[in-house]
Amino acid sequence: MLPPGPKAPQALQTVEWIVRPTKFLRDAQARYGEPFTIRTAWSDAPMVLTSDAEEIKRIYAAKPDVLRGGDSAAFMEPFVGRNSLLILHGDEHLRQRKLVLPPFHGQALKRWTDQIAELAHAHLDTWPVGTPFKAHRKMQDLTLEVIQRVIFGSRDDALRDALRATLDMTASTANLIAMSLVQRDLGPYGRFLASIKHIDELVYERIDQPSTGDSILDLLRDSGATREELRDQLVTLLAAGHETTATALAWALERLARHPTDLTEDPDPFIDEVLRTRPVLAITARKTLQPYELQGHTLPAGVYVAPCIYLANRRGRSIPFGGGTRRCIGAAFAQLELREVLRAVSMRFSIRPVRAEGERMRRRSITLAPARGAEIVANPLA
Ligand code: HEM
């Protein structure tokens, strides 16, 4: 027997999960206590959620033959591909992780600091002055350019437009519901699949271009990856590496507009608080490969046990990047980017909200984003 949870049929829970993700989680926790079980079309088995700090630690530390990562991302496979770091598990996952992690960590990060600050300033030059605009979109443009430079060594506007067009298809609530519940090759889902084909053409063009020397594409090429493996890792890094960071930046600006703070010196406490109170991803999940004990329940093999970032952060524990061998490989890079961009904004602009009340957390594909796109007005500092 699985722990209790919402009794509505899977399709209705999927709609709730898309339309009111945070209320759905809060209501289920309040009504059923923890752990609780949800059923949505986004996973092939029920998900058992917890926000208990000790249990989460134990889940992230579990051996891979007990709890396995990767399976819960299967719904993203048509986009990221079967060789994606998000999908792989076992030895192959660890091998790919070891390959991609170093450029996003430690000393290697330092070389990006100045470049990110420079790009941030160039993008801030394009901000409208004194009139409302949606900062989320501006942040998507910036973070996509940053990650393209890291991955390819230069920007690529055709690929940028193709990626944004595809990801934007998963932003509207109506589209998301249609794509989650009716996966036919017609309608929104069919258009989504067709636009992925266009991305593939552009990515393969890039793969076939001569090496530039020290980009991540070169690193992956040198590892002997096949063209398809290269495509999958590149699309994964491009998407995971910009959409999440853009959303975190959008939240940071939405908050900053309402709580003016000087971020030129030490933006870290502000960033930590934004990531805690407005987590970009709501859950991380692992599949049980054998019976698993969770808070007095014995879960059978074949279901998901899922630390709920959103609920855990509300209890004061901040795990915006997940944990264990699946912890976000871009965490340090994202934090660096957040720091540099927010510092640049704080140096140049005073920003204020368009409306006084804070923006709701609204689902945009897998992320929780500001409902009105982080609407702000920016005025240059004297
Ligand atoms: C604020 C920005 C970001 C947030 C909030 C975020 C959050 C997360 C979370 C919660 C996970 C799942 C961890 C788990 O299952 O335990 C994850 C995984 C991942 N993230 Fe991020 N991320 C961010 C930025 C980035 C960036 C910049 C990159 C790439 C450079 C990136 C690449 C990845 C990859 C490849 C994985 C899969 C790791 C694996 O399964 O081994 N992320 N991220």
PDB file of N, CA and C and ligand atoms in Angstrom, residues 60 69-70 72 84-88 93 97 100 104 147 150-151 216 233 236-249 275 279-286 309 319-331 333-335 337-338, ligand 1:
ATOM      1  N   TYR A  60      19.132  11.007  -1.108  1.00  0.00           N
ATOM      2  CA  TYR A  60      20.229  11.436  -1.977  1.00  0.00           C
ATOM      3  C   TYR A  60      21.479  10.565  -1.795  1.00  0.00           C
ATOM      4  N   GLY A  69      18.232   7.371 -10.297  1.00  0.00           N
ATOM      5  CA  GLY A  69      17.834   8.618 -10.945  1.00  0.00           C
ATOM      6  C   GLY A  69      17.663   8.386 -12.434  1.00  0.00           C
ATOM      7  N   GLY A  70      17.132   9.381 -13.123  1.00  0.00           N
ATOM      8  CA  GLY A  70      17.039   9.287 -14.590  1.00  0.00           C
ATOM      9  C   GLY A  70      15.653   8.926 -15.090  1.00  0.00           C
ATOM     10  N   SER A  72      12.698   9.411 -13.966  1.00  0.00           N
ATOM     11  CA  SER A  72      11.621  10.401 -13.862  1.00  0.00           C
ATOM     12  C   SER A  72      11.725  11.471 -14.945  1.00  0.00           C
ATOM     13  N   SER A  84      20.942  11.556 -22.995  1.00  0.00           N
ATOM     14  CA  SER A  84      21.067  12.752 -22.160  1.00  0.00           C
ATOM     15  C   SER A  84      21.495  12.388 -20.753  1.00  0.00           C
ATOM     16  N   LEU A  85      22.300  13.271 -20.160  1.00  0.00           N
ATOM     17  CA  LEU A  85      22.694  13.087 -18.767  1.00  0.00           C
ATOM     18  C   LEU A  85      21.462  13.003 -17.850  1.00  0.00           C
ATOM     19  N   LEU A  86      20.392  13.666 -18.237  1.00  0.00           N
ATOM     20  CA  LEU A  86      19.171  13.649 -17.428  1.00  0.00           C
ATOM     21  C   LEU A  86      18.498  12.284 -17.417  1.00  0.00           C
ATOM     22  N   ILE A  87      18.738  11.511 -18.487  1.00  0.00           N
ATOM     23  CA  ILE A  87      18.008  10.245 -18.673  1.00  0.00           C
ATOM     24  C   ILE A  87      18.861   9.033 -18.288  1.00  0.00           C
ATOM     25  N   LEU A  88      20.159   9.106 -18.562  1.00  0.00           N
ATOM     26  CA  LEU A  88      21.034   7.956 -18.337  1.00  0.00           C
ATOM     27  C   LEU A  88      21.051   7.566 -16.861  1.00  0.00           C
ATOM     28  N   HIS A  93      25.918   6.899 -16.936  1.00  0.00           N
ATOM     29  CA  HIS A  93      25.588   8.214 -16.374  1.00  0.00           C
ATOM     30  C   HIS A  93      26.810   8.813 -15.660  1.00  0.00           C
ATOM     31  N   ARG A  97      28.837  12.141 -16.622  1.00  0.00           N
ATOM     32  CA  ARG A  97      28.862  13.193 -15.594  1.00  0.00           C
ATOM     33  C   ARG A  97      30.287  13.649 -15.325  1.00  0.00           C
ATOM     34  N   VAL A 100      31.453  15.923 -18.139  1.00  0.00           N
ATOM     35  CA  VAL A 100      30.866  17.260 -18.308  1.00  0.00           C
ATOM     36  C   VAL A 100      31.024  18.152 -17.081  1.00  0.00           C
ATOM     37  N   PHE A 104      32.407  23.003 -15.404  1.00  0.00           N
ATOM     38  CA  PHE A 104      31.430  23.816 -14.678  1.00  0.00           C
ATOM     39  C   PHE A 104      31.803  23.984 -13.203  1.00  0.00           C
ATOM     40  N   ILE A 147      25.366  30.353 -22.180  1.00  0.00           N
ATOM     41  CA  ILE A 147      25.603  28.895 -22.264  1.00  0.00           C
ATOM     42  C   ILE A 147      26.092  28.503 -23.665  1.00  0.00           C
ATOM     43  N   VAL A 150      29.758  29.021 -23.700  1.00  0.00           N
ATOM     44  CA  VAL A 150      30.467  27.979 -22.957  1.00  0.00           C
ATOM     45  C   VAL A 150      30.522  26.696 -23.792  1.00  0.00           C
ATOM     46  N   ILE A 151      29.434  26.367 -24.422  1.00  0.00           N
ATOM     47  CA  ILE A 151      29.352  25.070 -25.099  1.00  0.00           C
ATOM     48  C   ILE A 151      30.022  25.087 -26.470  1.00  0.00           C
ATOM     49  N   ILE A 216      33.104  23.056 -24.768  1.00  0.00           N
ATOM     50  CA  ILE A 216      32.596  21.779 -24.244  1.00  0.00           C
ATOM     51  C   ILE A 216      32.317  20.822 -25.395  1.00  0.00           C
ATOM     52  N   GLN A 233      23.779  15.378 -25.496  1.00  0.00           N
ATOM     53  CA  GLN A 233      24.397  16.128 -24.392  1.00  0.00           C
ATOM     54  C   GLN A 233      24.338  17.627 -24.650  1.00  0.00           C
ATOM     55  N   THR A 236      20.831  18.934 -24.044  1.00  0.00           N
ATOM     56  CA  THR A 236      20.583  18.910 -22.596  1.00  0.00           C
ATOM     57  C   THR A 236      21.243  20.102 -21.922  1.00  0.00           C
ATOM     58  N   LEU A 237      22.516  20.324 -22.227  1.00  0.00           N
ATOM     59  CA  LEU A 237      23.234  21.417 -21.564  1.00  0.00           C
ATOM     60  C   LEU A 237      22.690  22.775 -21.987  1.00  0.00           C
ATOM     61  N   LEU A 238      22.345  22.894 -23.260  1.00  0.00           N
ATOM     62  CA  LEU A 238      21.800  24.173 -23.726  1.00  0.00           C
ATOM     63  C   LEU A 238      20.483  24.489 -23.018  1.00  0.00           C
ATOM     64  N   ALA A 239      19.616  23.485 -22.922  1.00  0.00           N
ATOM     65  CA  ALA A 239      18.292  23.723 -22.327  1.00  0.00           C
ATOM     66  C   ALA A 239      18.390  23.839 -20.813  1.00  0.00           C
ATOM     67  N   ALA A 240      18.985  22.794 -20.160  1.00  0.00           N
ATOM     68  CA  ALA A 240      19.074  22.804 -18.687  1.00  0.00           C
ATOM     69  C   ALA A 240      19.949  23.953 -18.221  1.00  0.00           C
ATOM     70  N   GLY A 241      20.906  24.356 -19.046  1.00  0.00           N
ATOM     71  CA  GLY A 241      21.872  25.367 -18.643  1.00  0.00           C
ATOM     72  C   GLY A 241      21.378  26.787 -18.807  1.00  0.00           C
ATOM     73  N   HIS A 242      20.233  27.011 -19.462  1.00  0.00           N
ATOM     74  CA  HIS A 242      19.805  28.408 -19.532  1.00  0.00           C
ATOM     75  C   HIS A 242      18.401  28.668 -19.004  1.00  0.00           C
ATOM     76  N   GLU A 243      17.471  27.728 -19.237  1.00  0.00           N
ATOM     77  CA  GLU A 243      16.082  27.991 -18.847  1.00  0.00           C
ATOM     78  C   GLU A 243      15.945  28.143 -17.328  1.00  0.00           C
ATOM     79  N   THR A 244      16.623  27.248 -16.591  1.00  0.00           N
ATOM     80  CA  THR A 244      16.550  27.297 -15.121  1.00  0.00           C
ATOM     81  C   THR A 244      17.175  28.585 -14.587  1.00  0.00           C
ATOM     82  N   THR A 245      18.366  28.914 -15.110  1.00  0.00           N
ATOM     83  CA  THR A 245      19.066  30.102 -14.607  1.00  0.00           C
ATOM     84  C   THR A 245      18.272  31.366 -14.950  1.00  0.00           C
ATOM     85  N   ALA A 246      17.681  31.396 -16.149  1.00  0.00           N
ATOM     86  CA  ALA A 246      16.869  32.553 -16.537  1.00  0.00           C
ATOM     87  C   ALA A 246      15.689  32.716 -15.576  1.00  0.00           C
ATOM     88  N   THR A 247      15.074  31.597 -15.199  1.00  0.00           N
ATOM     89  CA  THR A 247      13.923  31.669 -14.291  1.00  0.00           C
ATOM     90  C   THR A 247      14.368  32.154 -12.911  1.00  0.00           C
ATOM     91  N   ALA A 248      15.522  31.647 -12.449  1.00  0.00           N
ATOM     92  CA  ALA A 248      16.027  32.093 -11.139  1.00  0.00           C
ATOM     93  C   ALA A 248      16.320  33.597 -11.190  1.00  0.00           C
ATOM     94  N   LEU A 249      16.895  34.060 -12.291  1.00  0.00           N
ATOM     95  CA  LEU A 249      17.182  35.494 -12.430  1.00  0.00           C
ATOM     96  C   LEU A 249      15.888  36.311 -12.487  1.00  0.00           C
ATOM     97  N   LEU A 275      16.496  31.526  -4.147  1.00  0.00           N
ATOM     98  CA  LEU A 275      16.448  30.105  -4.540  1.00  0.00           C
ATOM     99  C   LEU A 275      15.656  29.274  -3.520  1.00  0.00           C
ATOM    100  N   PRO A 279      11.920  28.337  -5.528  1.00  0.00           N
ATOM    101  CA  PRO A 279      12.713  27.310  -6.217  1.00  0.00           C
ATOM    102  C   PRO A 279      12.224  27.111  -7.653  1.00  0.00           C
ATOM    103  N   VAL A 280      13.145  26.985  -8.570  1.00  0.00           N
ATOM    104  CA  VAL A 280      12.789  26.868  -9.983  1.00  0.00           C
ATOM    105  C   VAL A 280      12.184  25.493 -10.284  1.00  0.00           C
ATOM    106  N   LEU A 281      12.727  24.460  -9.647  1.00  0.00           N
ATOM    107  CA  LEU A 281      12.183  23.107  -9.847  1.00  0.00           C
ATOM    108  C   LEU A 281      11.551  22.636  -8.547  1.00  0.00           C
ATOM    109  N   ALA A 282      10.364  22.014  -8.645  1.00  0.00           N
ATOM    110  CA  ALA A 282       9.598  21.680  -7.440  1.00  0.00           C
ATOM    111  C   ALA A 282      10.019  20.358  -6.811  1.00  0.00           C
ATOM    112  N   ILE A 283      10.423  19.397  -7.645  1.00  0.00           N
ATOM    113  CA  ILE A 283      10.766  18.077  -7.084  1.00  0.00           C
ATOM    114  C   ILE A 283      11.962  17.461  -7.806  1.00  0.00           C
ATOM    115  N   THR A 284      12.607  16.519  -7.126  1.00  0.00           N
ATOM    116  CA  THR A 284      13.579  15.643  -7.795  1.00  0.00           C
ATOM    117  C   THR A 284      13.101  14.236  -7.456  1.00  0.00           C
ATOM    118  N   ALA A 285      13.303  13.273  -8.334  1.00  0.00           N
ATOM    119  CA  ALA A 285      12.725  11.951  -8.046  1.00  0.00           C
ATOM    120  C   ALA A 285      13.703  10.828  -8.355  1.00  0.00           C
ATOM    121  N   ARG A 286      13.576   9.743  -7.590  1.00  0.00           N
ATOM    122  CA  ARG A 286      14.374   8.540  -7.815  1.00  0.00           C
ATOM    123  C   ARG A 286      13.426   7.346  -7.849  1.00  0.00           C
ATOM    124  N   ILE A 309      11.418  19.747  -3.310  1.00  0.00           N
ATOM    125  CA  ILE A 309      12.221  20.942  -3.064  1.00  0.00           C
ATOM    126  C   ILE A 309      11.332  22.068  -2.558  1.00  0.00           C
ATOM    127  N   ILE A 319      17.319  23.229  -0.817  1.00  0.00           N
ATOM    128  CA  ILE A 319      17.974  22.255  -1.699  1.00  0.00           C
ATOM    129  C   ILE A 319      17.631  22.574  -3.154  1.00  0.00           C
ATOM    130  N   PRO A 320      17.931  23.794  -3.619  1.00  0.00           N
ATOM    131  CA  PRO A 320      17.487  24.176  -4.967  1.00  0.00           C
ATOM    132  C   PRO A 320      18.113  23.344  -6.065  1.00  0.00           C
ATOM    133  N   PHE A 321      19.246  22.681  -5.779  1.00  0.00           N
ATOM    134  CA  PHE A 321      19.950  21.951  -6.829  1.00  0.00           C
ATOM    135  C   PHE A 321      19.907  20.431  -6.640  1.00  0.00           C
ATOM    136  N   GLY A 322      19.023  19.934  -5.758  1.00  0.00           N
ATOM    137  CA  GLY A 322      18.933  18.495  -5.550  1.00  0.00           C
ATOM    138  C   GLY A 322      20.151  17.980  -4.797  1.00  0.00           C
ATOM    139  N   GLY A 323      20.475  16.670  -4.985  1.00  0.00           N
ATOM    140  CA  GLY A 323      21.591  16.122  -4.212  1.00  0.00           C
ATOM    141  C   GLY A 323      22.085  14.785  -4.709  1.00  0.00           C
ATOM    142  N   GLY A 324      23.198  14.343  -4.095  1.00  0.00           N
ATOM    143  CA  GLY A 324      23.775  13.040  -4.408  1.00  0.00           C
ATOM    144  C   GLY A 324      24.399  13.011  -5.786  1.00  0.00           C
ATOM    145  N   THR A 325      24.427  11.821  -6.398  1.00  0.00           N
ATOM    146  CA  THR A 325      25.109  11.673  -7.692  1.00  0.00           C
ATOM    147  C   THR A 325      24.306  12.280  -8.847  1.00  0.00           C
ATOM    148  N   ARG A 326      23.118  12.802  -8.556  1.00  0.00           N
ATOM    149  CA  ARG A 326      22.359  13.477  -9.617  1.00  0.00           C
ATOM    150  C   ARG A 326      22.275  14.964  -9.355  1.00  0.00           C
ATOM    151  N   ARG A 327      23.000  15.451  -8.334  1.00  0.00           N
ATOM    152  CA  ARG A 327      22.892  16.887  -8.032  1.00  0.00           C
ATOM    153  C   ARG A 327      23.234  17.689  -9.286  1.00  0.00           C
ATOM    154  N   CYS A 328      22.597  18.837  -9.435  1.00  0.00           N
ATOM    155  CA  CYS A 328      22.778  19.680 -10.610  1.00  0.00           C
ATOM    156  C   CYS A 328      24.260  19.912 -10.905  1.00  0.00           C
ATOM    157  N   ILE A 329      24.703  19.593 -12.107  1.00  0.00           N
ATOM    158  CA  ILE A 329      26.120  19.804 -12.439  1.00  0.00           C
ATOM    159  C   ILE A 329      26.409  21.284 -12.686  1.00  0.00           C
ATOM    160  N   GLY A 330      25.359  22.067 -12.895  1.00  0.00           N
ATOM    161  CA  GLY A 330      25.562  23.477 -13.206  1.00  0.00           C
ATOM    162  C   GLY A 330      25.371  24.393 -12.005  1.00  0.00           C
ATOM    163  N   ALA A 331      25.271  23.817 -10.782  1.00  0.00           N
ATOM    164  CA  ALA A 331      24.948  24.635  -9.602  1.00  0.00           C
ATOM    165  C   ALA A 331      25.947  25.782  -9.419  1.00  0.00           C
ATOM    166  N   PHE A 333      28.066  27.036 -11.529  1.00  0.00           N
ATOM    167  CA  PHE A 333      28.038  27.923 -12.685  1.00  0.00           C
ATOM    168  C   PHE A 333      26.821  28.856 -12.599  1.00  0.00           C
ATOM    169  N   ALA A 334      25.671  28.288 -12.250  1.00  0.00           N
ATOM    170  CA  ALA A 334      24.444  29.089 -12.152  1.00  0.00           C
ATOM    171  C   ALA A 334      24.602  30.163 -11.085  1.00  0.00           C
ATOM    172  N   GLN A 335      25.220  29.774  -9.959  1.00  0.00           N
ATOM    173  CA  GLN A 335      25.392  30.754  -8.886  1.00  0.00           C
ATOM    174  C   GLN A 335      26.329  31.882  -9.309  1.00  0.00           C
ATOM    175  N   GLU A 337      26.722  32.896 -12.365  1.00  0.00           N
ATOM    176  CA  GLU A 337      25.977  33.717 -13.331  1.00  0.00           C
ATOM    177  C   GLU A 337      24.988  34.642 -12.616  1.00  0.00           C
ATOM    178  N   LEU A 338      24.277  34.078 -11.635  1.00  0.00           N
ATOM    179  CA  LEU A 338      23.328  34.895 -10.868  1.00  0.00           C
ATOM    180  C   LEU A 338      24.058  36.069 -10.220  1.00  0.00           C
TER     181      LEU A 338
HETATM  182  C1  HEM B   1      19.443  28.317 -10.977  1.00  0.00           C
HETATM  183  C2  HEM B   1      19.713  27.467 -11.932  1.00  0.00           C
HETATM  184  C3  HEM B   1      19.538  25.975 -11.811  1.00  0.00           C
HETATM  185  C4  HEM B   1      18.720  25.249 -10.980  1.00  0.00           C
HETATM  186  C5  HEM B   1      17.739  25.761  -9.926  1.00  0.00           C
HETATM  187  C6  HEM B   1      18.951  23.841 -11.283  1.00  0.00           C
HETATM  188  C7  HEM B   1      18.330  22.792 -10.616  1.00  0.00           C
HETATM  189  C8  HEM B   1      18.574  21.449 -10.872  1.00  0.00           C
HETATM  190  C9  HEM B   1      17.974  20.348 -10.155  1.00  0.00           C
HETATM  191  C10 HEM B   1      16.999  20.473  -8.996  1.00  0.00           C
HETATM  192  C11 HEM B   1      18.417  19.202 -10.719  1.00  0.00           C
HETATM  193  C12 HEM B   1      18.042  17.761 -10.306  1.00  0.00           C
HETATM  194  C13 HEM B   1      18.978  17.295  -9.218  1.00  0.00           C
HETATM  195  C14 HEM B   1      18.615  15.969  -8.595  1.00  0.00           C
HETATM  196  O1  HEM B   1      17.880  15.162  -9.199  1.00  0.00           O
HETATM  197  O2  HEM B   1      19.055  15.711  -7.459  1.00  0.00           O
HETATM  198  C15 HEM B   1      19.317  19.559 -11.790  1.00  0.00           C
HETATM  199  C16 HEM B   1      19.979  18.656 -12.605  1.00  0.00           C
HETATM  200  C17 HEM B   1      20.783  19.018 -13.666  1.00  0.00           C
HETATM  201  N1  HEM B   1      21.155  20.302 -14.015  1.00  0.00           N
HETATM  202 FE1  HEM B   1      20.603  22.026 -13.108  1.00  0.00          FE
HETATM  203  N2  HEM B   1      19.862  23.759 -12.289  1.00  0.00           N
HETATM  204  C18 HEM B   1      20.270  25.019 -12.637  1.00  0.00           C
HETATM  205  C19 HEM B   1      21.220  25.372 -13.575  1.00  0.00           C
HETATM  206  C20 HEM B   1      21.891  24.475 -14.395  1.00  0.00           C
HETATM  207  C21 HEM B   1      22.944  24.819 -15.337  1.00  0.00           C
HETATM  208  C22 HEM B   1      23.537  26.215 -15.528  1.00  0.00           C
HETATM  209  C23 HEM B   1      23.300  23.650 -15.974  1.00  0.00           C
HETATM  210  C24 HEM B   1      24.334  23.402 -17.030  1.00  0.00           C
HETATM  211  C25 HEM B   1      25.435  24.010 -17.128  1.00  0.00           C
HETATM  212  C26 HEM B   1      22.492  22.586 -15.423  1.00  0.00           C
HETATM  213  C27 HEM B   1      22.549  21.271 -15.819  1.00  0.00           C
HETATM  214  C28 HEM B   1      21.944  20.221 -15.148  1.00  0.00           C
HETATM  215  C29 HEM B   1      22.100  18.816 -15.539  1.00  0.00           C
HETATM  216  C30 HEM B   1      22.879  18.296 -16.730  1.00  0.00           C
HETATM  217  C31 HEM B   1      21.377  18.065 -14.592  1.00  0.00           C
HETATM  218  C32 HEM B   1      21.244  16.539 -14.550  1.00  0.00           C
HETATM  219  C33 HEM B   1      22.302  15.975 -13.608  1.00  0.00           C
HETATM  220  C34 HEM B   1      22.253  14.461 -13.480  1.00  0.00           C
HETATM  221  O3  HEM B   1      21.165  13.874 -13.608  1.00  0.00           O
HETATM  222  O4  HEM B   1      23.318  13.865 -13.228  1.00  0.00           O
HETATM  223  N3  HEM B   1      21.657  23.110 -14.473  1.00  0.00           N
HETATM  224  N4  HEM B   1      19.396  20.946 -11.875  1.00  0.00           N
END
